[in-house]
Coordinates of C-alpha atoms in Angstrom, one line a residue:
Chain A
X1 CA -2.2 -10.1 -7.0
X2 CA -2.4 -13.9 -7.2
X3 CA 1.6 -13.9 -8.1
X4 CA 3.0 -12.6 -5.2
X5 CA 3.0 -15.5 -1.9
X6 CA 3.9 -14.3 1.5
X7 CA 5.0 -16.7 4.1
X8 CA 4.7 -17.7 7.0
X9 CA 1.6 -16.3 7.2
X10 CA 1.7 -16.1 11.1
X11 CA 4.7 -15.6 13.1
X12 CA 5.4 -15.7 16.8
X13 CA 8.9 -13.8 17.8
X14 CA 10.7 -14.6 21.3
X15 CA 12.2 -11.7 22.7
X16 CA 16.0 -11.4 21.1
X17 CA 15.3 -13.5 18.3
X18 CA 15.6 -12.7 14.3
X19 CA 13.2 -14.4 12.0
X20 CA 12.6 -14.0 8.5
X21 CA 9.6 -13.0 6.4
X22 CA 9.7 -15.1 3.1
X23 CA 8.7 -13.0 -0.2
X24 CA 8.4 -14.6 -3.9
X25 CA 7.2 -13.1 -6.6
X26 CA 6.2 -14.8 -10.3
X27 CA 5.1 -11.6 -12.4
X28 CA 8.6 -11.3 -13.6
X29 CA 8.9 -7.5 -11.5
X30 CA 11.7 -5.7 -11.2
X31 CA 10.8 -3.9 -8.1
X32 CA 9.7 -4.8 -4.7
X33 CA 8.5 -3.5 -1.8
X34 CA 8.3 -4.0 1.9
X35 CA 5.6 -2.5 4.3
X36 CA 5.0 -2.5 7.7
X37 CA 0.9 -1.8 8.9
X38 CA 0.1 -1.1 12.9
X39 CA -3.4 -2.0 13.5
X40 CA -5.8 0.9 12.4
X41 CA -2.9 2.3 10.9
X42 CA -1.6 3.1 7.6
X43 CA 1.5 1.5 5.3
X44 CA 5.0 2.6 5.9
X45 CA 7.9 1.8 4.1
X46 CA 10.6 -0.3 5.3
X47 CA 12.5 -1.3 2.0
X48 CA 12.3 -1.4 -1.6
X49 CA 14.7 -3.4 -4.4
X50 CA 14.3 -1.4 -7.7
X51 CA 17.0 -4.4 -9.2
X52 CA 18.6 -7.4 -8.1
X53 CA 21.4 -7.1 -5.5
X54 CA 20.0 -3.5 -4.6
X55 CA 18.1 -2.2 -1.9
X56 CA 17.5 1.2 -0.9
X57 CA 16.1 2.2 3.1
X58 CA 12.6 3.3 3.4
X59 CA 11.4 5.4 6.1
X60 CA 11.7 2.7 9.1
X61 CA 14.3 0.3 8.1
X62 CA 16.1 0.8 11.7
X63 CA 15.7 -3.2 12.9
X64 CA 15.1 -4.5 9.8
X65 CA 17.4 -5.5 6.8
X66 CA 16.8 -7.4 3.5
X67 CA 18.6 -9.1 0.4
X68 CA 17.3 -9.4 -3.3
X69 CA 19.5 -12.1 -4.6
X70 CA 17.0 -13.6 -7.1
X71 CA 14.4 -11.0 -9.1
X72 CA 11.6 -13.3 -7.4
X73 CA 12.5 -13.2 -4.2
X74 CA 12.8 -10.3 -1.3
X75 CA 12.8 -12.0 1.8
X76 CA 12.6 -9.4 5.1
X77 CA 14.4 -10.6 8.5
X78 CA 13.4 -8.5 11.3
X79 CA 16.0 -8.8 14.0
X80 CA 16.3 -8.1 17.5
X81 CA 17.1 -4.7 17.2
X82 CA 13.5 -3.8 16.4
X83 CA 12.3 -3.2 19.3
X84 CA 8.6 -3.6 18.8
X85 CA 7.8 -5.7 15.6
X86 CA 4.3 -6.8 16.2
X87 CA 3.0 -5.8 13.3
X88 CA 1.3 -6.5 10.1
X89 CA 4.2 -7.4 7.5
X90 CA 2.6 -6.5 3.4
X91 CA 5.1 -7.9 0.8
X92 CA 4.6 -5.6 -2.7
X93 CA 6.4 -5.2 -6.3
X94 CA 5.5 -3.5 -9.2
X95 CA 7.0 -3.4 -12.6
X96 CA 9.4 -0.7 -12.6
X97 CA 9.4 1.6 -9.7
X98 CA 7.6 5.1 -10.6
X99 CA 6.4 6.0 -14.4
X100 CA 3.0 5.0 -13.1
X101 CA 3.7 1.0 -12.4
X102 CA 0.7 -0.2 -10.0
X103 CA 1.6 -1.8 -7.1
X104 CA 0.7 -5.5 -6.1
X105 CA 0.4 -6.6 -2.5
X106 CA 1.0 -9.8 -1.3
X107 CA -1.5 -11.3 1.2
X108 CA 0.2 -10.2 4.2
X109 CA 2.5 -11.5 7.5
X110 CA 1.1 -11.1 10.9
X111 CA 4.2 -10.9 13.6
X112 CA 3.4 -11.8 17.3
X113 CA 6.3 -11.0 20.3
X114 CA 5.5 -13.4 23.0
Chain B
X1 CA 9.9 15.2 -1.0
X2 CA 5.9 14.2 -2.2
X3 CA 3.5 14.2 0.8
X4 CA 0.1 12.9 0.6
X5 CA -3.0 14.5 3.3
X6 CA -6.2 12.4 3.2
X7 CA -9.5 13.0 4.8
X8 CA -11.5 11.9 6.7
X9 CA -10.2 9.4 8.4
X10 CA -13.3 7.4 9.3
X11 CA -16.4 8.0 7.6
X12 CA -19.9 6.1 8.0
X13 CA -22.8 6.4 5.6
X14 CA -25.9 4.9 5.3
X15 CA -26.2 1.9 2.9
X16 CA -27.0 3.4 -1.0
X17 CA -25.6 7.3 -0.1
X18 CA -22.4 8.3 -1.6
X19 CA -19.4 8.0 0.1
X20 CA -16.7 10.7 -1.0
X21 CA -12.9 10.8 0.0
X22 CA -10.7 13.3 -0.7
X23 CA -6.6 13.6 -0.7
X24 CA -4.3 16.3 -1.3
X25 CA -0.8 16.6 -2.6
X26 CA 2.1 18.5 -2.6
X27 CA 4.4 17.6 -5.7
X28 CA 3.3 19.3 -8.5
X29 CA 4.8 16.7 -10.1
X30 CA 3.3 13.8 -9.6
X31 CA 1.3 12.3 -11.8
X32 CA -0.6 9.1 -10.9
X33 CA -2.9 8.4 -8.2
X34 CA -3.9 5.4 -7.5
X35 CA -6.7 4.0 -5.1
X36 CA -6.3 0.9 -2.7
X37 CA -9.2 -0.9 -0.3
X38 CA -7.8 -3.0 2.1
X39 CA -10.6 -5.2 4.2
X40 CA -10.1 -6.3 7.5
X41 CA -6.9 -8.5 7.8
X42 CA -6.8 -8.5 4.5
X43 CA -3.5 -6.8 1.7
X44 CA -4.8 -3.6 -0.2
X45 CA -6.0 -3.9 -3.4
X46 CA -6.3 -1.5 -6.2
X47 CA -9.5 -0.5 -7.5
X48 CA -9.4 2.5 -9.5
X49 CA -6.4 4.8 -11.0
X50 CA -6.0 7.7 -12.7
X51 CA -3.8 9.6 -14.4
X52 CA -2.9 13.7 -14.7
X53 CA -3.5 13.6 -18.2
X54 CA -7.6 12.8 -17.7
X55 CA -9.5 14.6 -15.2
X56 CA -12.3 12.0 -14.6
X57 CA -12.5 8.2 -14.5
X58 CA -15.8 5.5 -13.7
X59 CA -15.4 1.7 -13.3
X60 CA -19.1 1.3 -12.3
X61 CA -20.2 2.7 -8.9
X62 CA -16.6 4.4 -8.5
X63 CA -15.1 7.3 -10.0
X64 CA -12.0 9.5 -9.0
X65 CA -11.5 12.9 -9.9
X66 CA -8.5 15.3 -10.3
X67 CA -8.0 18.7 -10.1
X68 CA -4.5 19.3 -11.4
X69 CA -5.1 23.1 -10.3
X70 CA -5.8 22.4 -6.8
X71 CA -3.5 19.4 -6.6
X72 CA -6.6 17.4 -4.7
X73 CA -8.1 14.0 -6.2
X74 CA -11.3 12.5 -4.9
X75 CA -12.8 9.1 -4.5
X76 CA -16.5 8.5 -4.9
X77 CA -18.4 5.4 -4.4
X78 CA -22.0 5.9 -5.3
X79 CA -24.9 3.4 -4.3
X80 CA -23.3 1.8 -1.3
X81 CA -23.4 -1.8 -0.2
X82 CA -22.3 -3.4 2.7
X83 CA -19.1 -4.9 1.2
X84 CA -17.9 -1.1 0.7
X85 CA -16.9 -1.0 4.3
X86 CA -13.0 -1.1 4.4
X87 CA -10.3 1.2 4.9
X88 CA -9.5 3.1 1.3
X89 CA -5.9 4.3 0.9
X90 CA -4.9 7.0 -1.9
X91 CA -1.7 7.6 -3.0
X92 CA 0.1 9.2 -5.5
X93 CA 3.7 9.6 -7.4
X94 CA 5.6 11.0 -10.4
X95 CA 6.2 9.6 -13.5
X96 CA 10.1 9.9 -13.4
X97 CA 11.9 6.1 -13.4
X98 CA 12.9 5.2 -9.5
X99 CA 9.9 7.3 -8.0
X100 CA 8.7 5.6 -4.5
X101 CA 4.5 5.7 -4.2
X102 CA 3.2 8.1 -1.5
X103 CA 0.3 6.5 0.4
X104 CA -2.3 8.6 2.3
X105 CA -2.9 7.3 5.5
X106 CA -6.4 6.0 5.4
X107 CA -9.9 6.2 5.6
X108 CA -11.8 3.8 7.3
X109 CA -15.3 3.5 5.9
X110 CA -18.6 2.0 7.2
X111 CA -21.6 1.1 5.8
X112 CA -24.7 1.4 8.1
X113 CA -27.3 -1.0 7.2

């Protein structure tokens, strides 16, 4: 768990603005993961990398778009069109996507619009 | 495509009762089901797995169970403490190389002292 670091860790958002949610990884994965968490809620999926320089959608990535130009690094920039991205941002990978690979969380981005 | 029920959503129990979770899923498929705890402003962490080749696994005072049959796996915590209280996600996915993980969508636990 230790070897995946999330940044910033808190994030204020004007209206209209994109920012971007920094993801690195050092447990040499292949795959990683973006989630989204509502408070009280549970974690949906907004994009996942099975390889570098690919991506694939998840179930919310309307708003959202990503790049995976290094193996270490997924970084998420949440742009204006979302239109209501406070939220709870989880960072994940895994060795290889599916034949039973755990997934590892990073420690989380919390994303204020003010 | 793999869809994953869990209940309840909150549960409280008093401090050393057993706390039991359950999920159910649809892909008969699917084949490993892991377990997550996520404290309060905190990233989930996995505490127990299993796989569909064993129908029972401990680590302690947890154990999950699966009924291949029934297509339901279980969580159970025995002895609570205080630092059980958290939200417990299952989840569950198939074996086959580019398969996404299914989460359950939560059960937040509480401990009453």
């Amino acid at each position: 768990d230790g070897g995946i670091t999330q940044s910033p860790k808190y994030l204020f958002r004007k209206e209209g603005q994109n920012v971007t949610l920094s993801c690195e990884q050092n447990l040499n994965h292949d795959a990683m993961y973006w989630y989204r968490q509502d408070p009280g809620q549970g974690l949906r999926l907004i994009y996942y990398s099975q390889i570098v320089n690919d991506f694939q959608k998840g179930d919310i990535a309307e708003g959202y778009s990503v790049s995976r130009e290094k193996k270490e690094s997924f970084p998420l920039t949440v742009t204006s069109a979302q239109k209501n991205p406070t939220a709870f941002y989880l960072c994940a990978s895994s060795a290889g996507m599916g034949r039973g690979n755990t997934i590892y969380f990073g420690e989380g981005s919390w994303l204020t619009v003010v | 495509g793999e869809n994953v029920e869990q209940h309840p959503s909150t549960l409280s129990v008093q401090e050393g009762d057993s706390a039991v979770i359950k999920c159910t899923y649809s892909d008969s498929a699917s084949n490993y089901f892991p377990w997550y705890k996520q404290e309060l402003g905190k990233r989930p962490q996995l505490i127990i797995d299993i796989r569909s080749n064993v129908g029972e696994k401990k680590d302690q005072r947890i154990a999950v169970t699966l009924n291949k049959t029934a297509k339901h796996f279980s969580l159970h915590i025995t002895e609570t403490q205080p630092e059980d209280s958290a939200v417990y996600f299952c989840a569950a996915s198939l074996y086959s190389s580019a398969s996404k993980i299914i989460f359950g969508s939560g059960t937040r636990l509480s401990i009453r002292p």
